[in-house]
């Protein structure tokens, strides 16, 4: 018997698997570019052979996820029998297959990388930083990538009968709500990048702090209720769980000053957005979502717990509502479309991540897990189409790696 792998003995900083992780995650910056052939999906297909040759060596921690995705894909296929939109259902089925590959590739490559946590954090930071370049351009010039953005009417808001131009950033995503959702899913890993000293020297503070601060500013400009609450909660968790020493106190002070200065500097335009949203009494009022969720639950009951089937959610919603077909709730999106069985799997997954946070001793990992799970009820109601967004699968599989890092990276033996 010989030692086949040990992360602690490897003196190299990167392997090709670290690069795979960084590329898979940094590609999320391209958002909706490519339509059905979004770049993360294409990369998942391209890297499938590389995963296939290594997956057997990961069976000690990957079997449960393989079984789940096989059930998920099989259920998606069978549900086409009762889906009201089989054409869309086939598209969703294909997405589910590709996103399952994407999820599994990150899990497999994490075992063979030198430092999977750092590689994942780096990938998320590159992805967010790339989008922020475009976001700053949008906010400062009022120009947007029209070929990708839907709902251009949201560029103008009505305040007491007066048309007011709205500053927002949607970047490469279909609307500004989806961009805010992306930033919220990414934030826990950005915080880890700040704590982990991914960058050396002065940059170890400046680069992650700039990315985090500009992400918060983008959320404030977009005036997202769920995004505002989610970011606030994540930062609170970050502040509370930091150990009390000179190093962590300096991080907290630096980040606090940077966020405060950014809000002060952009205060006039941010205040305008907040006033516009609050003028309709909707800034922190989520009551507009409740009628949607009630109608969705009625649809779910009508399916006898089976769900509307792959791709059938919007068509089923049209039967009960002529104007509202977007669920705006990740939990109901899973429940109503794929039924009680997949919903139970999903709920158990989130609960396991939270329980892992309770048991975790590393405060950095604890912050990532807590901020992701405790804020999910808020950033999980910002947008719709969660189950077709690659960044959602990227975030969840990243959480799995962080939560099970010791098991994934432990030394294992090859006979």
XYZ file of C-alpha atoms in Angstrom:
415
model
C 0.000 0.000 0.000
C 1.219 3.515 -0.747
C 0.052 7.042 0.001
C -1.771 8.189 -3.078
C -2.723 11.694 -2.079
C -2.036 14.091 0.750
C -2.803 17.780 0.526
C -0.470 18.567 3.423
C 2.603 17.058 1.740
C 2.206 18.689 -1.627
C 4.443 21.756 -1.905
C 2.964 23.001 -5.155
C 0.519 25.880 -4.993
C -1.753 24.783 -7.835
C -2.624 21.757 -9.938
C -4.729 21.626 -13.080
C -7.692 20.811 -10.829
C -7.286 24.112 -9.010
C -7.424 25.811 -12.384
C -10.507 23.797 -13.304
C -12.243 25.069 -10.160
C -11.257 28.667 -10.808
C -12.357 28.483 -14.455
C -15.703 26.838 -13.657
C -16.561 29.540 -11.118
C -15.083 32.582 -12.861
C -17.140 31.705 -15.958
C -20.252 32.632 -13.949
C -19.412 36.269 -14.674
C -20.763 35.793 -18.207
C -24.270 35.337 -16.807
C -26.861 34.812 -19.524
C -24.381 35.219 -22.375
C -24.853 32.350 -24.799
C -28.489 31.712 -23.951
C -29.050 27.982 -23.521
C -25.336 27.445 -24.147
C -24.144 29.568 -21.243
C -20.406 29.249 -20.729
C -20.554 27.383 -17.374
C -22.777 24.772 -19.043
C -20.386 24.433 -21.977
C -17.438 24.061 -19.603
C -19.318 21.390 -17.639
C -19.664 19.361 -20.833
C -16.044 19.968 -21.894
C -14.636 18.947 -18.494
C -16.877 15.896 -18.120
C -14.190 13.442 -19.362
C -11.707 14.849 -16.819
C -14.210 14.248 -14.040
C -15.123 10.792 -15.293
C -11.593 9.424 -14.958
C -11.378 10.610 -11.326
C -14.871 10.080 -9.955
C -14.244 6.504 -8.792
C -11.559 7.765 -6.427
C -14.134 10.020 -4.752
C -16.823 7.439 -4.006
C -16.243 7.711 -0.254
C -17.943 11.120 -0.133
C -19.706 11.526 -3.453
C -22.099 8.576 -3.607
C -24.995 10.326 -1.873
C -24.910 13.219 -4.336
C -24.670 10.870 -7.323
C -27.765 9.028 -6.102
C -29.661 12.279 -5.556
C -28.911 13.646 -9.017
C -29.851 10.351 -10.637
C -33.198 10.530 -8.808
C -33.561 14.210 -9.734
C -32.908 13.594 -13.428
C -35.121 10.489 -13.519
C -37.948 12.365 -11.814
C -37.535 15.268 -14.234
C -37.831 12.831 -17.140
C -40.872 10.997 -15.756
C -42.591 14.279 -14.883
C -42.731 15.141 -18.587
C -45.732 12.798 -18.658
C -47.852 15.388 -16.801
C -45.989 18.619 -17.496
C -48.191 21.222 -19.225
C -45.241 22.389 -21.339
C -43.256 19.389 -22.537
C -41.109 21.481 -24.866
C -39.902 23.623 -21.990
C -39.749 20.490 -19.859
C -37.211 18.880 -22.190
C -35.085 22.034 -21.977
C -35.262 21.977 -18.166
C -34.384 18.264 -18.179
C -31.253 18.962 -20.233
C -30.337 21.845 -17.925
C -30.707 19.539 -14.936
C -28.346 17.006 -16.516
C -25.687 19.612 -17.309
C -25.999 21.373 -13.954
C -25.656 18.012 -12.211
C -22.383 17.482 -14.071
C -21.279 20.975 -13.080
C -22.059 20.258 -9.420
C -20.240 16.916 -9.428
C -17.181 18.263 -11.249
C -16.544 20.816 -8.526
C -16.840 18.080 -5.887
C -14.451 15.751 -7.716
C -11.875 18.382 -8.685
C -11.824 19.649 -5.100
C -10.256 16.385 -3.912
C -7.327 16.651 -6.313
C -6.716 20.378 -5.978
C -4.006 21.705 -3.679
C -6.285 24.118 -1.811
C -9.889 23.741 -2.903
C -11.277 26.374 -0.521
C -8.854 28.997 -1.780
C -9.437 28.036 -5.408
C -13.207 28.263 -4.964
C -12.928 31.639 -3.211
C -10.598 32.889 -5.955
C -13.032 31.762 -8.661
C -15.920 33.552 -6.967
C -13.855 36.724 -6.514
C -12.779 36.758 -10.165
C -16.374 36.220 -11.277
C -17.748 39.015 -9.086
C -14.885 41.411 -9.851
C -15.440 40.953 -13.582
C -19.135 41.754 -13.252
C -18.380 44.791 -11.074
C -16.352 46.367 -13.867
C -19.501 46.330 -16.001
C -21.708 47.315 -13.042
C -19.662 50.455 -12.366
C -19.868 51.340 -16.060
C -23.651 50.894 -16.007
C -24.149 52.981 -12.882
C -21.865 55.817 -13.963
C -22.934 56.027 -17.623
C -26.579 54.816 -17.566
C -25.694 52.424 -20.386
C -26.612 48.748 -20.273
C -26.097 45.534 -22.199
C -29.510 45.633 -23.856
C -28.973 42.396 -25.754
C -28.936 40.514 -22.449
C -31.209 42.559 -20.194
C -34.950 41.934 -20.039
C -37.543 44.375 -18.748
C -35.897 47.570 -19.940
C -39.030 49.349 -18.685
C -37.586 49.110 -15.187
C -35.060 51.788 -16.222
C -37.732 54.417 -15.585
C -39.589 54.647 -12.268
C -42.667 56.694 -11.515
C -42.598 58.873 -8.412
C -45.793 60.812 -7.747
C -46.510 61.010 -11.446
C -42.987 62.080 -12.383
C -40.770 59.833 -14.513
C -37.420 59.376 -12.767
C -34.469 57.694 -14.515
C -33.285 54.747 -12.485
C -29.643 53.840 -12.030
C -29.113 50.098 -11.796
C -26.716 47.348 -12.758
C -27.777 44.093 -14.377
C -24.408 43.326 -16.032
C -24.641 40.101 -18.096
C -27.711 38.820 -16.301
C -31.304 39.056 -17.511
C -32.365 41.670 -14.940
C -30.999 43.512 -11.928
C -32.756 41.165 -9.499
C -30.861 38.203 -10.918
C -27.593 40.122 -10.581
C -28.358 40.917 -6.940
C -29.164 37.240 -6.369
C -25.823 36.266 -7.892
C -24.005 38.697 -5.590
C -25.810 37.304 -2.541
C -24.920 33.722 -3.418
C -21.303 34.825 -3.912
C -20.918 36.984 -0.774
C -20.092 34.193 1.754
C -17.184 33.099 -0.441
C -16.009 36.686 -0.897
C -15.885 36.995 2.888
C -13.847 33.807 3.036
C -11.450 35.249 0.461
C -10.947 38.236 2.751
C -10.329 36.058 5.815
C -8.126 33.516 4.050
C -5.455 35.938 2.827
C -5.852 34.706 -0.726
C -3.750 37.659 -1.839
C -0.386 38.623 -0.362
C 0.855 41.933 1.022
C -1.423 44.968 1.028
C -3.567 43.327 -1.610
C -4.717 40.749 0.920
C -6.990 43.471 2.299
C -7.580 45.817 -0.599
C -8.651 43.427 -3.354
C -11.293 41.451 -1.397
C -12.546 44.584 0.404
C -12.991 46.475 -2.875
C -14.951 43.538 -4.325
C -17.152 43.242 -1.217
C -17.781 46.988 -0.931
C -18.680 47.425 -4.602
C -20.977 44.387 -4.379
C -22.840 46.043 -1.499
C -23.011 49.339 -3.419
C -24.459 47.513 -6.445
C -27.149 45.938 -4.260
C -28.002 49.361 -2.802
C -28.199 50.918 -6.259
C -30.535 48.158 -7.410
C -32.747 48.801 -4.388
C -33.328 45.131 -3.650
C -35.133 44.446 -0.374
C -33.982 40.862 -0.122
C -30.476 41.798 -1.170
C -30.248 44.556 1.438
C -31.423 42.287 4.259
C -29.211 39.401 3.083
C -26.052 41.492 2.858
C -26.738 43.061 6.260
C -27.261 39.650 7.861
C -24.122 38.199 6.282
C -22.007 41.129 7.450
C -23.481 40.823 10.946
C -22.559 37.126 11.057
C -19.091 38.021 9.804
C -18.636 40.619 12.558
C -20.015 38.445 15.369
C -18.038 35.285 14.606
C -14.650 36.904 14.153
C -12.209 35.939 16.937
C -11.096 38.893 19.019
C -7.456 39.466 18.087
C -5.467 42.235 16.418
C -5.578 40.605 13.001
C -9.338 40.040 12.790
C -10.123 43.393 14.427
C -8.045 45.109 11.738
C -10.032 43.270 9.036
C -13.347 44.276 10.606
C -12.309 47.915 11.006
C -10.943 48.109 7.466
C -14.111 46.599 5.971
C -16.394 48.758 8.147
C -14.612 51.978 7.180
C -14.620 51.002 3.489
C -18.346 50.181 3.455
C -19.169 53.359 5.389
C -17.142 55.531 3.048
C -18.684 53.934 -0.057
C -22.209 54.513 1.234
C -21.335 58.106 2.120
C -19.723 58.738 -1.278
C -22.695 57.347 -3.237
C -25.290 58.562 -0.727
C -27.254 60.855 -3.051
C -28.025 58.323 -5.775
C -28.497 55.457 -3.319
C -30.905 57.601 -1.265
C -32.871 58.400 -4.420
C -33.309 54.703 -5.166
C -34.388 53.958 -1.602
C -36.888 56.830 -1.639
C -38.301 55.650 -4.947
C -38.799 52.137 -3.601
C -40.203 53.319 -0.280
C -42.576 55.823 -1.911
C -44.762 52.876 -2.836
C -44.369 51.398 0.627
C -42.480 48.455 -0.761
C -38.865 48.776 0.356
C -39.138 46.394 3.299
C -42.675 45.214 2.693
C -42.818 41.680 1.340
C -46.597 41.493 1.305
C -46.646 41.698 -2.513
C -45.057 38.239 -2.592
C -47.686 36.531 -0.446
C -50.473 36.433 -3.087
C -47.995 34.829 -5.506
C -46.977 32.201 -2.975
C -50.601 31.470 -2.076
C -51.459 30.838 -5.718
C -48.387 28.634 -6.088
C -49.393 26.557 -3.089
C -52.841 26.070 -4.613
C -51.166 24.814 -7.776
C -49.030 22.433 -5.713
C -52.097 20.992 -3.955
C -53.754 20.422 -7.326
C -50.828 18.178 -8.357
C -51.356 15.829 -5.361
C -47.780 16.454 -4.244
C -46.173 15.415 -7.522
C -45.430 18.940 -8.702
C -46.211 20.499 -12.053
C -43.370 18.611 -13.705
C -40.240 19.854 -15.434
C -40.953 23.087 -17.293
C -44.615 23.093 -16.297
C -44.544 25.701 -13.549
C -45.310 28.815 -15.589
C -48.030 27.105 -17.613
C -49.678 25.872 -14.416
C -49.486 29.359 -12.903
C -51.212 30.835 -15.955
C -54.223 28.674 -15.184
C -54.726 30.499 -11.868
C -53.231 33.895 -12.701
C -53.132 35.908 -15.928
C -50.404 38.265 -14.733
C -48.180 36.387 -12.270
C -46.144 33.365 -13.328
C -42.830 34.051 -11.552
C -42.580 32.302 -8.159
C -39.968 34.552 -6.473
C -39.217 31.825 -3.953
C -36.539 29.154 -4.301
C -38.263 26.781 -1.874
C -41.645 26.991 -3.613
C -39.938 26.741 -6.979
C -38.562 23.353 -5.941
C -41.763 22.212 -4.239
C -44.296 23.240 -6.861
C -42.286 22.160 -9.906
C -40.706 18.913 -8.679
C -42.983 17.828 -5.865
C -42.616 16.805 -2.264
C -39.858 14.191 -2.763
C -37.273 16.535 -4.325
C -38.337 19.278 -1.902
C -37.527 17.026 1.063
C -34.083 16.298 -0.388
C -33.483 20.027 -0.889
C -34.662 20.976 2.601
C -32.534 18.264 4.218
C -29.530 19.532 2.250
C -29.935 23.078 3.599
C -30.476 21.773 7.143
C -27.338 19.640 6.901
C -25.312 22.684 5.863
C -26.671 24.542 8.904
C -25.921 21.615 11.235
C -22.396 21.445 9.827
C -22.042 25.121 10.716
C -23.043 24.342 14.300
C -20.424 21.599 14.560
C -17.641 23.384 12.687
C -14.641 24.629 14.695
C -12.994 26.708 11.968
C -14.597 30.141 12.297
C -13.942 30.930 8.611
C -15.917 27.927 7.409
C -18.549 28.573 10.079
C -19.068 32.111 8.720
C -19.472 30.786 5.168
C -22.036 28.158 6.175
C -24.027 30.372 8.536
C -24.179 33.346 6.180
C -25.267 31.136 3.272
C -27.995 29.230 5.103
C -29.399 31.861 7.476
C -29.698 34.484 4.737
C -31.154 32.072 2.146
C -34.798 32.795 3.123
C -34.128 36.422 2.122
C -32.010 36.149 -1.034
C -34.061 33.121 -1.998
C -37.081 35.352 -2.718
C -35.386 38.057 -4.793
C -35.688 36.484 -8.214
C -37.193 33.534 -10.089
C -35.618 30.777 -12.152
C -33.221 29.634 -9.443
C -33.220 26.053 -10.683
C -31.982 27.043 -14.146
C -29.173 29.339 -12.932
C -25.664 27.787 -12.948
C -24.500 30.062 -10.132
C -27.027 28.458 -7.765
C -25.488 25.018 -8.320
C -22.011 26.563 -8.047
C -22.869 28.052 -4.652
C -24.414 24.871 -3.268
C -21.560 22.619 -4.382
C -19.061 25.143 -2.974
C -20.909 24.877 0.344
C -20.585 21.095 0.238
C -16.823 21.397 -0.230
C -16.476 23.840 2.665
C -18.739 21.814 4.957
C -16.958 18.506 4.247
C -13.459 19.743 3.583
C -11.712 17.467 6.073
C -13.356 14.399 4.563
C -12.751 15.477 0.981
C -9.104 16.398 1.493
C -8.045 13.661 3.914
C -5.212 11.324 2.946
C -6.506 8.230 1.258
C -4.709 5.042 0.257
C -4.331 3.333 -3.092
C -3.574 -0.357 -3.062
